[in-house]
PDB file of C-alpha atoms and ligand atoms in Angstrom:
ATOM      1  CA  MET A   6      16.319  -7.856  26.347  1.00 37.00           C
ATOM      2  CA  SER A   7      15.885  -7.299  22.597  1.00 45.00           C
ATOM      3  CA  ASP A   8      15.166  -3.881  21.157  1.00 45.00           C
ATOM      4  CA  HIS A   9      11.524  -4.448  20.419  1.00 45.00           C
ATOM      5  CA  GLU A  10      10.855  -5.371  24.050  1.00 45.00           C
ATOM      6  CA  THR A  11      12.161  -1.994  25.188  1.00 48.00           C
ATOM      7  CA  ALA A  12       9.548  -0.129  23.105  1.00 51.00           C
ATOM      8  CA  PRO A  13       7.385   2.349  24.994  1.00 56.00           C
ATOM      9  CA  ALA A  14       4.021   0.608  25.396  1.00 55.00           C
ATOM     10  CA  GLU A  15       1.758   3.500  24.477  1.00 65.00           C
ATOM     11  CA  VAL A  16       2.085   7.159  23.614  1.00 72.00           C
ATOM     12  CA  ASP A  17      -0.666   9.747  23.105  1.00 76.00           C
ATOM     13  CA  ASP A  18       1.140  11.558  20.337  1.00 82.00           C
ATOM     14  CA  GLU A  19       3.481  10.377  17.585  1.00 86.00           C
ATOM     15  CA  GLU A  20       5.856  13.197  18.587  1.00 83.00           C
ATOM     16  CA  GLU A  21       6.468  11.435  21.924  1.00 85.00           C
ATOM     17  CA  ILE A  22       8.159   8.475  20.213  1.00 86.00           C
ATOM     18  CA  PRO A  23      11.934   9.026  20.503  1.00 85.00           C
ATOM     19  CA  THR A  24      13.374   9.373  16.988  1.00 87.00           C
ATOM     20  CA  ASP A  25      16.548   7.541  18.037  1.00 85.00           C
ATOM     21  CA  HIS A  26      14.612   4.472  19.177  1.00 86.00           C
ATOM     22  CA  PRO A  27      15.950   1.445  17.224  1.00 82.00           C
ATOM     23  CA  ARG A  28      12.392   0.482  16.234  1.00 84.00           C
ATOM     24  CA  TYR A  29      11.188   4.032  15.625  1.00 87.00           C
ATOM     25  CA  GLN A  30       9.490   3.416  12.283  1.00 86.00           C
ATOM     26  CA  ASP A  31       7.650   0.373  13.563  1.00 90.00           C
ATOM     27  CA  LEU A  32       6.409   2.288  16.624  1.00 91.00           C
ATOM     28  CA  VAL A  33       5.192   5.183  14.479  1.00 91.00           C
ATOM     29  CA  THR A  34       3.385   2.734  12.179  1.00 93.00           C
ATOM     30  CA  ARG A  35       1.728   0.963  15.113  1.00 94.00           C
ATOM     31  CA  HIS A  36       0.702   4.278  16.623  1.00 94.00           C
ATOM     32  CA  ARG A  37      -0.859   5.486  13.346  1.00 95.00           C
ATOM     33  CA  ILE A  38      -2.912   2.285  13.045  1.00 96.00           C
ATOM     34  CA  GLU A  39      -4.132   2.700  16.652  1.00 95.00           C
ATOM     35  CA  GLU A  40      -5.075   6.289  15.832  1.00 95.00           C
ATOM     36  CA  GLY A  41      -6.834   5.084  12.690  1.00 96.00           C
ATOM     37  CA  VAL A  42      -8.938   2.667  14.731  1.00 96.00           C
ATOM     38  CA  ARG A  43      -9.717   5.415  17.249  1.00 96.00           C
ATOM     39  CA  LYS A  44     -10.839   7.805  14.507  1.00 95.00           C
ATOM     40  CA  GLY A  45     -13.028   5.178  12.821  1.00 95.00           C
ATOM     41  CA  ILE A  46     -10.824   5.021   9.740  1.00 96.00           C
ATOM     42  CA  THR A  47      -9.219   1.638  10.311  1.00 96.00           C
ATOM     43  CA  HIS A  48     -11.083  -1.583  11.132  1.00 94.00           C
ATOM     44  CA  LEU A  49      -9.906  -3.556  14.162  1.00 93.00           C
ATOM     45  CA  GLN A  50      -8.797  -6.305  11.763  1.00 93.00           C
ATOM     46  CA  GLY A  51      -6.385  -3.761  10.298  1.00 94.00           C
ATOM     47  CA  MET A  52      -4.336  -4.196  13.453  1.00 94.00           C
ATOM     48  CA  HIS A  53      -3.819  -7.880  12.664  1.00 94.00           C
ATOM     49  CA  ALA A  54      -2.791  -7.031   9.114  1.00 95.00           C
ATOM     50  CA  GLU A  55      -0.336  -4.506  10.521  1.00 95.00           C
ATOM     51  CA  GLY A  56       1.055  -7.117  12.929  1.00 95.00           C
ATOM     52  CA  ARG A  57       1.719  -9.507  10.053  1.00 95.00           C
ATOM     53  CA  GLY A  58       3.329  -6.736   8.033  1.00 96.00           C
ATOM     54  CA  SER A  59       5.487  -5.703  10.973  1.00 96.00           C
ATOM     55  CA  ALA A  60       6.829  -9.253  11.398  1.00 96.00           C
ATOM     56  CA  PHE A  61       7.779  -9.489   7.712  1.00 96.00           C
ATOM     57  CA  ASP A  62       9.359  -6.050   7.841  1.00 95.00           C
ATOM     58  CA  TYR A  63      11.463  -7.085  10.842  1.00 93.00           C
ATOM     59  CA  LEU A  64      12.751 -10.091   8.900  1.00 95.00           C
ATOM     60  CA  ILE A  65      13.425  -8.043   5.771  1.00 95.00           C
ATOM     61  CA  GLY A  66      15.550  -5.635   7.836  1.00 92.00           C
ATOM     62  CA  GLU A  67      13.096  -2.698   7.847  1.00 92.00           C
ATOM     63  CA  GLU A  68      14.644  -1.309   4.688  1.00 95.00           C
ATOM     64  CA  THR A  69      13.873  -1.070   0.998  1.00 97.00           C
ATOM     65  CA  ILE A  70      15.807  -3.937  -0.538  1.00 97.00           C
ATOM     66  CA  PRO A  71      17.203  -3.418  -4.089  1.00 97.00           C
ATOM     67  CA  SER A  72      14.532  -5.608  -5.745  1.00 98.00           C
ATOM     68  CA  ALA A  73      11.813  -3.516  -4.061  1.00 98.00           C
ATOM     69  CA  ASP A  74      13.429  -0.329  -5.309  1.00 98.00           C
ATOM     70  CA  GLU A  75      13.378  -1.764  -8.843  1.00 98.00           C
ATOM     71  CA  ALA A  76       9.704  -2.649  -8.418  1.00 98.00           C
ATOM     72  CA  GLU A  77       9.015   0.890  -7.179  1.00 98.00           C
ATOM     73  CA  ARG A  78      10.714   2.348 -10.259  1.00 98.00           C
ATOM     74  CA  ALA A  79       8.750   0.021 -12.564  1.00 98.00           C
ATOM     75  CA  ALA A  80       5.549   0.985 -10.708  1.00 98.00           C
ATOM     76  CA  ALA A  81       6.268   4.677 -11.256  1.00 98.00           C
ATOM     77  CA  ALA A  82       6.876   4.057 -14.965  1.00 98.00           C
ATOM     78  CA  GLN A  83       3.704   1.951 -15.249  1.00 98.00           C
ATOM     79  CA  LEU A  84       1.610   4.627 -13.533  1.00 98.00           C
ATOM     80  CA  LEU A  85       3.025   7.325 -15.830  1.00 98.00           C
ATOM     81  CA  LEU A  86       2.224   5.177 -18.904  1.00 98.00           C
ATOM     82  CA  ALA A  87      -1.351   4.474 -17.817  1.00 98.00           C
ATOM     83  CA  ASP A  88      -4.406   5.982 -19.512  1.00 98.00           C
ATOM     84  CA  HIS A  89      -6.426   5.865 -16.307  1.00 98.00           C
ATOM     85  CA  PRO A  90      -4.455   4.959 -13.183  1.00 98.00           C
ATOM     86  CA  VAL A  91      -6.304   4.569  -9.866  1.00 98.00           C
ATOM     87  CA  LEU A  92      -4.781   4.326  -6.396  1.00 98.00           C
ATOM     88  CA  SER A  93      -6.929   2.241  -4.052  1.00 98.00           C
ATOM     89  CA  VAL A  94      -7.089   3.308  -0.397  1.00 98.00           C
ATOM     90  CA  ASN A  95      -8.218   1.130   2.507  1.00 96.00           C
ATOM     91  CA  GLY A  96      -8.292   1.813   6.252  1.00 97.00           C
ATOM     92  CA  ASN A  97      -4.640   0.933   6.895  1.00 97.00           C
ATOM     93  CA  VAL A  98      -3.407   2.919   3.910  1.00 98.00           C
ATOM     94  CA  ALA A  99      -5.444   5.963   4.999  1.00 98.00           C
ATOM     95  CA  ALA A 100      -4.052   5.746   8.537  1.00 98.00           C
ATOM     96  CA  LEU A 101      -0.424   5.278   7.465  1.00 98.00           C
ATOM     97  CA  VAL A 102       0.181   7.423   4.362  1.00 98.00           C
ATOM     98  CA  PRO A 103      -2.789   9.712   3.582  1.00 98.00           C
ATOM     99  CA  GLY A 104      -0.761  12.760   2.480  1.00 98.00           C
ATOM    100  CA  GLU A 105       1.702  10.635   0.509  1.00 98.00           C
ATOM    101  CA  MET A 106      -1.146   8.927  -1.424  1.00 98.00           C
ATOM    102  CA  VAL A 107      -2.618  12.321  -2.310  1.00 98.00           C
ATOM    103  CA  GLU A 108       0.808  13.541  -3.483  1.00 98.00           C
ATOM    104  CA  LEU A 109       1.446  10.416  -5.556  1.00 98.00           C
ATOM    105  CA  ALA A 110      -1.992  10.688  -7.195  1.00 98.00           C
ATOM    106  CA  ASP A 111      -1.118  14.272  -8.155  1.00 96.00           C
ATOM    107  CA  ALA A 112       2.347  13.331  -9.397  1.00 96.00           C
ATOM    108  CA  VAL A 113       1.110  10.600 -11.787  1.00 97.00           C
ATOM    109  CA  GLY A 114      -2.338  11.996 -12.613  1.00 97.00           C
ATOM    110  CA  ALA A 115      -4.223   9.169 -10.862  1.00 98.00           C
ATOM    111  CA  ASP A 116      -7.617   8.993  -9.163  1.00 98.00           C
ATOM    112  CA  LEU A 117      -7.893   8.042  -5.507  1.00 98.00           C
ATOM    113  CA  GLU A 118     -10.606   5.509  -4.656  1.00 98.00           C
ATOM    114  CA  VAL A 119     -11.620   4.309  -1.206  1.00 97.00           C
ATOM    115  CA  ASN A 120     -12.097   0.577  -1.211  1.00 94.00           C
ATOM    116  CA  LEU A 121     -12.836  -1.401   1.922  1.00 93.00           C
ATOM    117  CA  PHE A 122     -12.951  -5.054   2.856  1.00 87.00           C
ATOM    118  CA  ASN A 123     -15.320  -4.227   5.727  1.00 85.00           C
ATOM    119  CA  ARG A 124     -17.378  -1.553   4.019  1.00 91.00           C
ATOM    120  CA  THR A 125     -19.677   0.716   6.028  1.00 93.00           C
ATOM    121  CA  PRO A 126     -20.932   4.170   4.958  1.00 94.00           C
ATOM    122  CA  GLU A 127     -19.422   5.676   8.141  1.00 95.00           C
ATOM    123  CA  ARG A 128     -15.960   4.344   7.460  1.00 96.00           C
ATOM    124  CA  MET A 129     -16.121   5.194   3.743  1.00 96.00           C
ATOM    125  CA  ASN A 130     -16.994   8.799   4.622  1.00 97.00           C
ATOM    126  CA  ALA A 131     -14.431   9.019   7.440  1.00 97.00           C
ATOM    127  CA  ILE A 132     -11.662   7.919   5.050  1.00 98.00           C
ATOM    128  CA  ALA A 133     -12.816  10.239   2.250  1.00 98.00           C
ATOM    129  CA  ASP A 134     -12.862  13.155   4.736  1.00 97.00           C
ATOM    130  CA  HIS A 135      -9.428  12.173   6.055  1.00 97.00           C
ATOM    131  CA  LEU A 136      -8.007  12.189   2.494  1.00 98.00           C
ATOM    132  CA  ARG A 137      -9.617  15.579   1.815  1.00 98.00           C
ATOM    133  CA  GLU A 138      -8.019  16.927   5.019  1.00 97.00           C
ATOM    134  CA  HIS A 139      -4.727  15.810   3.490  1.00 97.00           C
ATOM    135  CA  GLY A 140      -5.348  17.727   0.263  1.00 97.00           C
ATOM    136  CA  ALA A 141      -7.408  15.358  -1.918  1.00 97.00           C
ATOM    137  CA  GLU A 142      -9.900  17.158  -4.137  1.00 95.00           C
ATOM    138  CA  ASP A 143     -11.806  14.306  -5.700  1.00 95.00           C
ATOM    139  CA  VAL A 144     -12.217  11.044  -3.788  1.00 98.00           C
ATOM    140  CA  LYS A 145     -13.897   8.138  -5.546  1.00 98.00           C
ATOM    141  CA  GLY A 146     -15.486   5.007  -4.122  1.00 97.00           C
ATOM    142  CA  LEU A 147     -18.601   6.518  -2.590  1.00 96.00           C
ATOM    143  CA  ASP A 148     -20.872   6.122  -5.648  1.00 94.00           C
ATOM    144  CA  ALA A 149     -20.305   2.361  -5.845  1.00 95.00           C
ATOM    145  CA  ASP A 150     -22.190   2.217  -9.142  1.00 96.00           C
ATOM    146  CA  ALA A 151     -20.243  -0.728 -10.607  1.00 97.00           C
ATOM    147  CA  HIS A 152     -18.920  -4.034  -9.355  1.00 95.00           C
ATOM    148  CA  VAL A 153     -15.966  -6.368  -9.707  1.00 96.00           C
ATOM    149  CA  PRO A 154     -17.160  -9.750 -11.039  1.00 96.00           C
ATOM    150  CA  GLY A 155     -16.503 -12.781  -8.843  1.00 93.00           C
ATOM    151  CA  LEU A 156     -16.715 -11.098  -5.434  1.00 93.00           C
ATOM    152  CA  ASP A 157     -19.631 -11.016  -3.022  1.00 90.00           C
ATOM    153  CA  HIS A 158     -21.903  -7.998  -3.109  1.00 85.00           C
ATOM    154  CA  GLU A 159     -20.371  -5.573  -0.575  1.00 85.00           C
ATOM    155  CA  ARG A 160     -16.766  -6.323  -1.428  1.00 88.00           C
ATOM    156  CA  ALA A 161     -17.415  -6.044  -5.166  1.00 94.00           C
ATOM    157  CA  LYS A 162     -18.480  -2.382  -5.056  1.00 95.00           C
ATOM    158  CA  VAL A 163     -16.385   0.110  -7.050  1.00 96.00           C
ATOM    159  CA  ASP A 164     -17.004   3.335  -8.975  1.00 98.00           C
ATOM    160  CA  ALA A 165     -17.841   3.025 -12.688  1.00 98.00           C
ATOM    161  CA  ASP A 166     -15.543   5.978 -13.474  1.00 98.00           C
ATOM    162  CA  GLY A 167     -12.899   4.809 -10.952  1.00 98.00           C
ATOM    163  CA  ILE A 168     -11.443   1.331 -10.465  1.00 98.00           C
ATOM    164  CA  HIS A 169     -13.958  -0.212 -12.892  1.00 98.00           C
ATOM    165  CA  ASP A 170     -12.651   1.965 -15.709  1.00 98.00           C
ATOM    166  CA  ALA A 171      -8.953   1.903 -14.716  1.00 98.00           C
ATOM    167  CA  ASP A 172      -6.253   0.242 -16.810  1.00 98.00           C
ATOM    168  CA  VAL A 173      -3.650   0.357 -13.998  1.00 98.00           C
ATOM    169  CA  VAL A 174      -4.515   0.030 -10.299  1.00 98.00           C
ATOM    170  CA  LEU A 175      -2.256   0.371  -7.285  1.00 98.00           C
ATOM    171  CA  VAL A 176      -3.671  -1.835  -4.540  1.00 97.00           C
ATOM    172  CA  PRO A 177      -1.631  -1.635  -1.339  1.00 97.00           C
ATOM    173  CA  LEU A 178      -2.259  -4.113   1.486  1.00 94.00           C
ATOM    174  CA  GLU A 179      -5.029  -5.757  -0.513  1.00 89.00           C
ATOM    175  CA  ASP A 180      -6.651  -9.050   0.355  1.00 87.00           C
ATOM    176  CA  GLY A 181      -5.960 -11.941  -2.020  1.00 92.00           C
ATOM    177  CA  ASP A 182      -9.516 -12.440  -3.349  1.00 93.00           C
ATOM    178  CA  ARG A 183      -9.882  -8.872  -4.491  1.00 93.00           C
ATOM    179  CA  ALA A 184      -6.398  -8.760  -6.003  1.00 94.00           C
ATOM    180  CA  GLU A 185      -7.210 -11.908  -7.990  1.00 95.00           C
ATOM    181  CA  ALA A 186     -10.613 -10.581  -9.087  1.00 96.00           C
ATOM    182  CA  LEU A 187      -9.099  -7.292 -10.305  1.00 96.00           C
ATOM    183  CA  ALA A 188      -6.415  -9.156 -12.252  1.00 95.00           C
ATOM    184  CA  GLU A 189      -9.178 -11.315 -13.813  1.00 96.00           C
ATOM    185  CA  MET A 190     -10.767  -8.077 -15.085  1.00 96.00           C
ATOM    186  CA  GLY A 191      -7.553  -7.433 -17.014  1.00 96.00           C
ATOM    187  CA  LYS A 192      -6.250  -4.619 -14.818  1.00 97.00           C
ATOM    188  CA  THR A 193      -2.510  -4.161 -14.598  1.00 98.00           C
ATOM    189  CA  GLU A 194      -2.016  -4.476 -10.867  1.00 98.00           C
ATOM    190  CA  ILE A 195       0.675  -2.940  -8.720  1.00 98.00           C
ATOM    191  CA  VAL A 196       0.551  -4.467  -5.219  1.00 98.00           C
ATOM    192  CA  ILE A 197       2.378  -3.318  -2.091  1.00 98.00           C
ATOM    193  CA  ASP A 198       2.629  -6.183   0.399  1.00 98.00           C
ATOM    194  CA  LEU A 199       5.434  -7.183   2.758  1.00 98.00           C
ATOM    195  CA  ASN A 200       4.570 -10.848   2.346  1.00 97.00           C
ATOM    196  CA  PRO A 201       5.985 -12.069  -0.991  1.00 98.00           C
ATOM    197  CA  LEU A 202       3.966 -15.302  -0.626  1.00 97.00           C
ATOM    198  CA  SER A 203       0.569 -13.620  -0.206  1.00 96.00           C
ATOM    199  CA  ARG A 204      -1.883 -14.158  -3.036  1.00 96.00           C
ATOM    200  CA  SER A 205      -1.962 -10.417  -3.675  1.00 96.00           C
ATOM    201  CA  ALA A 206       1.790 -10.233  -4.242  1.00 97.00           C
ATOM    202  CA  GLN A 207       1.690 -13.433  -6.314  1.00 97.00           C
ATOM    203  CA  THR A 208      -1.094 -12.032  -8.504  1.00 96.00           C
ATOM    204  CA  ALA A 209       0.463  -8.636  -9.194  1.00 97.00           C
ATOM    205  CA  ALA A 210       2.093  -7.590 -12.448  1.00 97.00           C
ATOM    206  CA  ILE A 211       4.368  -5.478 -10.245  1.00 98.00           C
ATOM    207  CA  PRO A 212       4.660  -6.759  -6.654  1.00 98.00           C
ATOM    208  CA  ILE A 213       6.368  -4.293  -4.318  1.00 98.00           C
ATOM    209  CA  VAL A 214       7.613  -6.139  -1.224  1.00 98.00           C
ATOM    210  CA  ASP A 215       8.260  -3.175   1.028  1.00 98.00           C
ATOM    211  CA  ASN A 216       6.596  -1.290   3.862  1.00 97.00           C
ATOM    212  CA  ILE A 217       4.042   1.132   2.458  1.00 97.00           C
ATOM    213  CA  VAL A 218       5.532   3.952   4.546  1.00 97.00           C
ATOM    214  CA  ARG A 219       8.767   3.601   2.552  1.00 97.00           C
ATOM    215  CA  ALA A 220       7.241   2.417  -0.724  1.00 98.00           C
ATOM    216  CA  ILE A 221       4.895   5.306  -1.554  1.00 98.00           C
ATOM    217  CA  PRO A 222       7.504   8.077  -1.090  1.00 98.00           C
ATOM    218  CA  ASN A 223       9.966   6.043  -3.155  1.00 98.00           C
ATOM    219  CA  VAL A 224       7.489   5.441  -6.006  1.00 98.00           C
ATOM    220  CA  MET A 225       6.888   9.198  -5.925  1.00 98.00           C
ATOM    221  CA  ARG A 226      10.608   9.959  -6.050  1.00 98.00           C
ATOM    222  CA  HIS A 227      10.964   7.701  -9.106  1.00 98.00           C
ATOM    223  CA  ALA A 228       7.861   9.237 -10.717  1.00 98.00           C
ATOM    224  CA  ARG A 229       9.326  12.730 -10.357  1.00 97.00           C
ATOM    225  CA  GLU A 230      12.633  11.557 -11.792  1.00 97.00           C
ATOM    226  CA  LEU A 231      10.893   9.872 -14.750  1.00 97.00           C
ATOM    227  CA  LYS A 232       8.541  12.739 -15.507  1.00 93.00           C
ATOM    228  CA  GLY A 233      10.561  13.839 -18.549  1.00 93.00           C
ATOM    229  CA  ALA A 234      11.210  10.303 -19.844  1.00 97.00           C
ATOM    230  CA  THR A 235       9.907   9.272 -23.260  1.00 98.00           C
ATOM    231  CA  GLU A 236       7.177   6.646 -23.611  1.00 98.00           C
ATOM    232  CA  ASP A 237       9.796   4.262 -25.030  1.00 98.00           C
ATOM    233  CA  GLU A 238      12.027   4.688 -21.987  1.00 98.00           C
ATOM    234  CA  LEU A 239       9.092   4.088 -19.636  1.00 98.00           C
ATOM    235  CA  ARG A 240       8.084   0.972 -21.571  1.00 98.00           C
ATOM    236  CA  ARG A 241      11.659  -0.327 -21.410  1.00 98.00           C
ATOM    237  CA  ILE A 242      11.711   0.087 -17.607  1.00 98.00           C
ATOM    238  CA  VAL A 243       8.431  -1.812 -17.235  1.00 98.00           C
ATOM    239  CA  ALA A 244       9.536  -4.560 -19.653  1.00 98.00           C
ATOM    240  CA  ALA A 245      12.878  -5.002 -17.849  1.00 98.00           C
ATOM    241  CA  PHE A 246      11.189  -5.591 -14.496  1.00 98.00           C
ATOM    242  CA  ASP A 247      11.162  -9.302 -13.615  1.00 98.00           C
ATOM    243  CA  ARG A 248       8.325 -10.023 -11.161  1.00 98.00           C
ATOM    244  CA  GLU A 249       9.436 -13.600 -10.426  1.00 98.00           C
ATOM    245  CA  ALA A 250      12.990 -12.507  -9.659  1.00 98.00           C
ATOM    246  CA  ALA A 251      11.694  -9.719  -7.393  1.00 98.00           C
ATOM    247  CA  LEU A 252       9.465 -12.112  -5.434  1.00 98.00           C
ATOM    248  CA  GLU A 253      12.322 -14.613  -5.103  1.00 97.00           C
ATOM    249  CA  ALA A 254      14.742 -11.915  -3.919  1.00 97.00           C
ATOM    250  CA  ALA A 255      12.281 -10.781  -1.244  1.00 97.00           C
ATOM    251  CA  GLU A 256      11.645 -14.320  -0.051  1.00 97.00           C
ATOM    252  CA  ARG A 257      15.384 -14.935   0.101  1.00 96.00           C
ATOM    253  CA  ALA A 258      15.905 -11.755   2.147  1.00 96.00           C
ATOM    254  CA  ILE A 259      13.208 -12.887   4.605  1.00 95.00           C
ATOM    255  CA  ARG A 260      14.405 -16.482   4.927  1.00 94.00           C
ATOM    256  CA  GLN A 261      18.146 -15.870   4.932  1.00 90.00           C
ATOM    257  CA  GLY A 262      18.454 -12.270   6.051  1.00 74.00           C
ATOM    258  CA  ASP A 263      20.852 -11.160   8.695  1.00 67.00           C
ATOM    259  CA  LEU A 264      18.967 -10.062  11.808  1.00 62.00           C
ATOM    260  CA  ASP A 265      21.645  -7.729  13.193  1.00 59.00           C
TER     261      ASP A 265
HETATM  262  P1  ATP B 324      -3.699 -12.914   1.271  1.00 57.44           P
HETATM  263  O1  ATP B 324      -3.214 -11.843   0.321  1.00 57.44           O
HETATM  264  O2  ATP B 324      -3.106 -14.239   0.856  1.00 57.44           O
HETATM  265  O3  ATP B 324      -5.197 -12.897   1.418  1.00 57.44           O
HETATM  266  P2  ATP B 324      -3.466 -12.069   4.114  1.00 57.44           P
HETATM  267  O4  ATP B 324      -4.788 -12.637   4.476  1.00 57.44           O
HETATM  268  O5  ATP B 324      -2.336 -12.235   5.088  1.00 57.44           O
HETATM  269  O6  ATP B 324      -2.962 -12.598   2.686  1.00 57.44           O
HETATM  270  P3  ATP B 324      -4.529  -9.422   4.443  1.00 57.44           P
HETATM  271  O7  ATP B 324      -4.662  -9.456   5.910  1.00 57.44           O
HETATM  272  O8  ATP B 324      -5.768  -9.383   3.652  1.00 57.44           O
HETATM  273  O9  ATP B 324      -3.597 -10.538   3.823  1.00 57.44           O
HETATM  274  O10 ATP B 324      -3.627  -8.151   4.013  1.00 57.44           O
HETATM  275  C1  ATP B 324      -2.596  -7.721   4.769  1.00 57.44           C
HETATM  276  C2  ATP B 324      -1.285  -7.902   4.028  1.00 57.44           C
HETATM  277  O11 ATP B 324      -0.651  -6.631   4.053  1.00 57.44           O
HETATM  278  C3  ATP B 324      -0.361  -8.894   4.721  1.00 57.44           C
HETATM  279  O12 ATP B 324       0.260  -9.716   3.762  1.00 57.44           O
HETATM  280  C4  ATP B 324       0.686  -8.001   5.414  1.00 57.44           C
HETATM  281  O13 ATP B 324       1.960  -8.597   5.402  1.00 57.44           O
HETATM  282  C5  ATP B 324       0.680  -6.764   4.530  1.00 57.44           C
HETATM  283  N1  ATP B 324       1.006  -5.525   5.268  1.00 57.44           N
HETATM  284  C6  ATP B 324       0.535  -5.116   6.462  1.00 57.44           C
HETATM  285  N2  ATP B 324       1.040  -3.915   6.816  1.00 57.44           N
HETATM  286  C7  ATP B 324       1.847  -3.535   5.793  1.00 57.44           C
HETATM  287  C8  ATP B 324       2.641  -2.377   5.548  1.00 57.44           C
HETATM  288  N3  ATP B 324       2.733  -1.372   6.442  1.00 57.44           N
HETATM  289  N4  ATP B 324       3.311  -2.308   4.376  1.00 57.44           N
HETATM  290  C9  ATP B 324       3.245  -3.310   3.461  1.00 57.44           C
HETATM  291  N5  ATP B 324       2.512  -4.443   3.643  1.00 57.44           N
HETATM  292  C10 ATP B 324       1.819  -4.556   4.787  1.00 57.44           C
END
């Protein structure tokens, strides 16, 4: 029997998942998404997105590959260079890394904006409250007084002083249409997506092919390290990042990786 078939089917509390389980991180992730659905933060479709992510992560070896680490460093530099960076939060992101998103926003001076594919006032408020419980002071996305051109009404909604005004946006686990529409607006997009072939990853100026639970803490680590860097140094890091090479390296890891 393979490791993933020995996983405990269901636990009530994350603490019950044995830390020495070979698929520990995947079980924790799955549990957080289930909790998110239960709390009304995550849409049921978020479970399918998580399933796809989990399969890619399995193939990538459930680790941050070197090209992803480079992308995470470039993302940190790009966020530090930005005039108005915004971190977009959807139901999966809120369930998986709420505290880490709040910390990263603080570290790079970014706004946090809730942005949902399946937008309802209840879920918007539940996510904003959840982020506040994790230390967020100002959560954007609720005013919805501007829109992203090229998307249908509900999915186009953003805040005029949030994503609409941003020069750099971090959009983790974003759907392809929205990622393309934001890029069309001229935003510099940083995408986190385990599928290097997804339209979101293909659209991004900086595609990070890594699990968000590893990616956000690592972007934060780089941001802290680069805090004292000059603008020239930050620009050099961004300019040296090769998005095509990073996407190719991730695809190679998935197609040819060693599944030991
Ligand atoms: P497209 O971008 O082409 O529309 P899609 O329809 O598969 O692709 P969505 O379901 O909208 O994409 O978004 C989910 C994406 O997020 C998937 O590509 C999935 O691999 C990725 N994903 C899911 N969970 C994680 C995670 N924990 N970390 C990083 N990426 C993830």
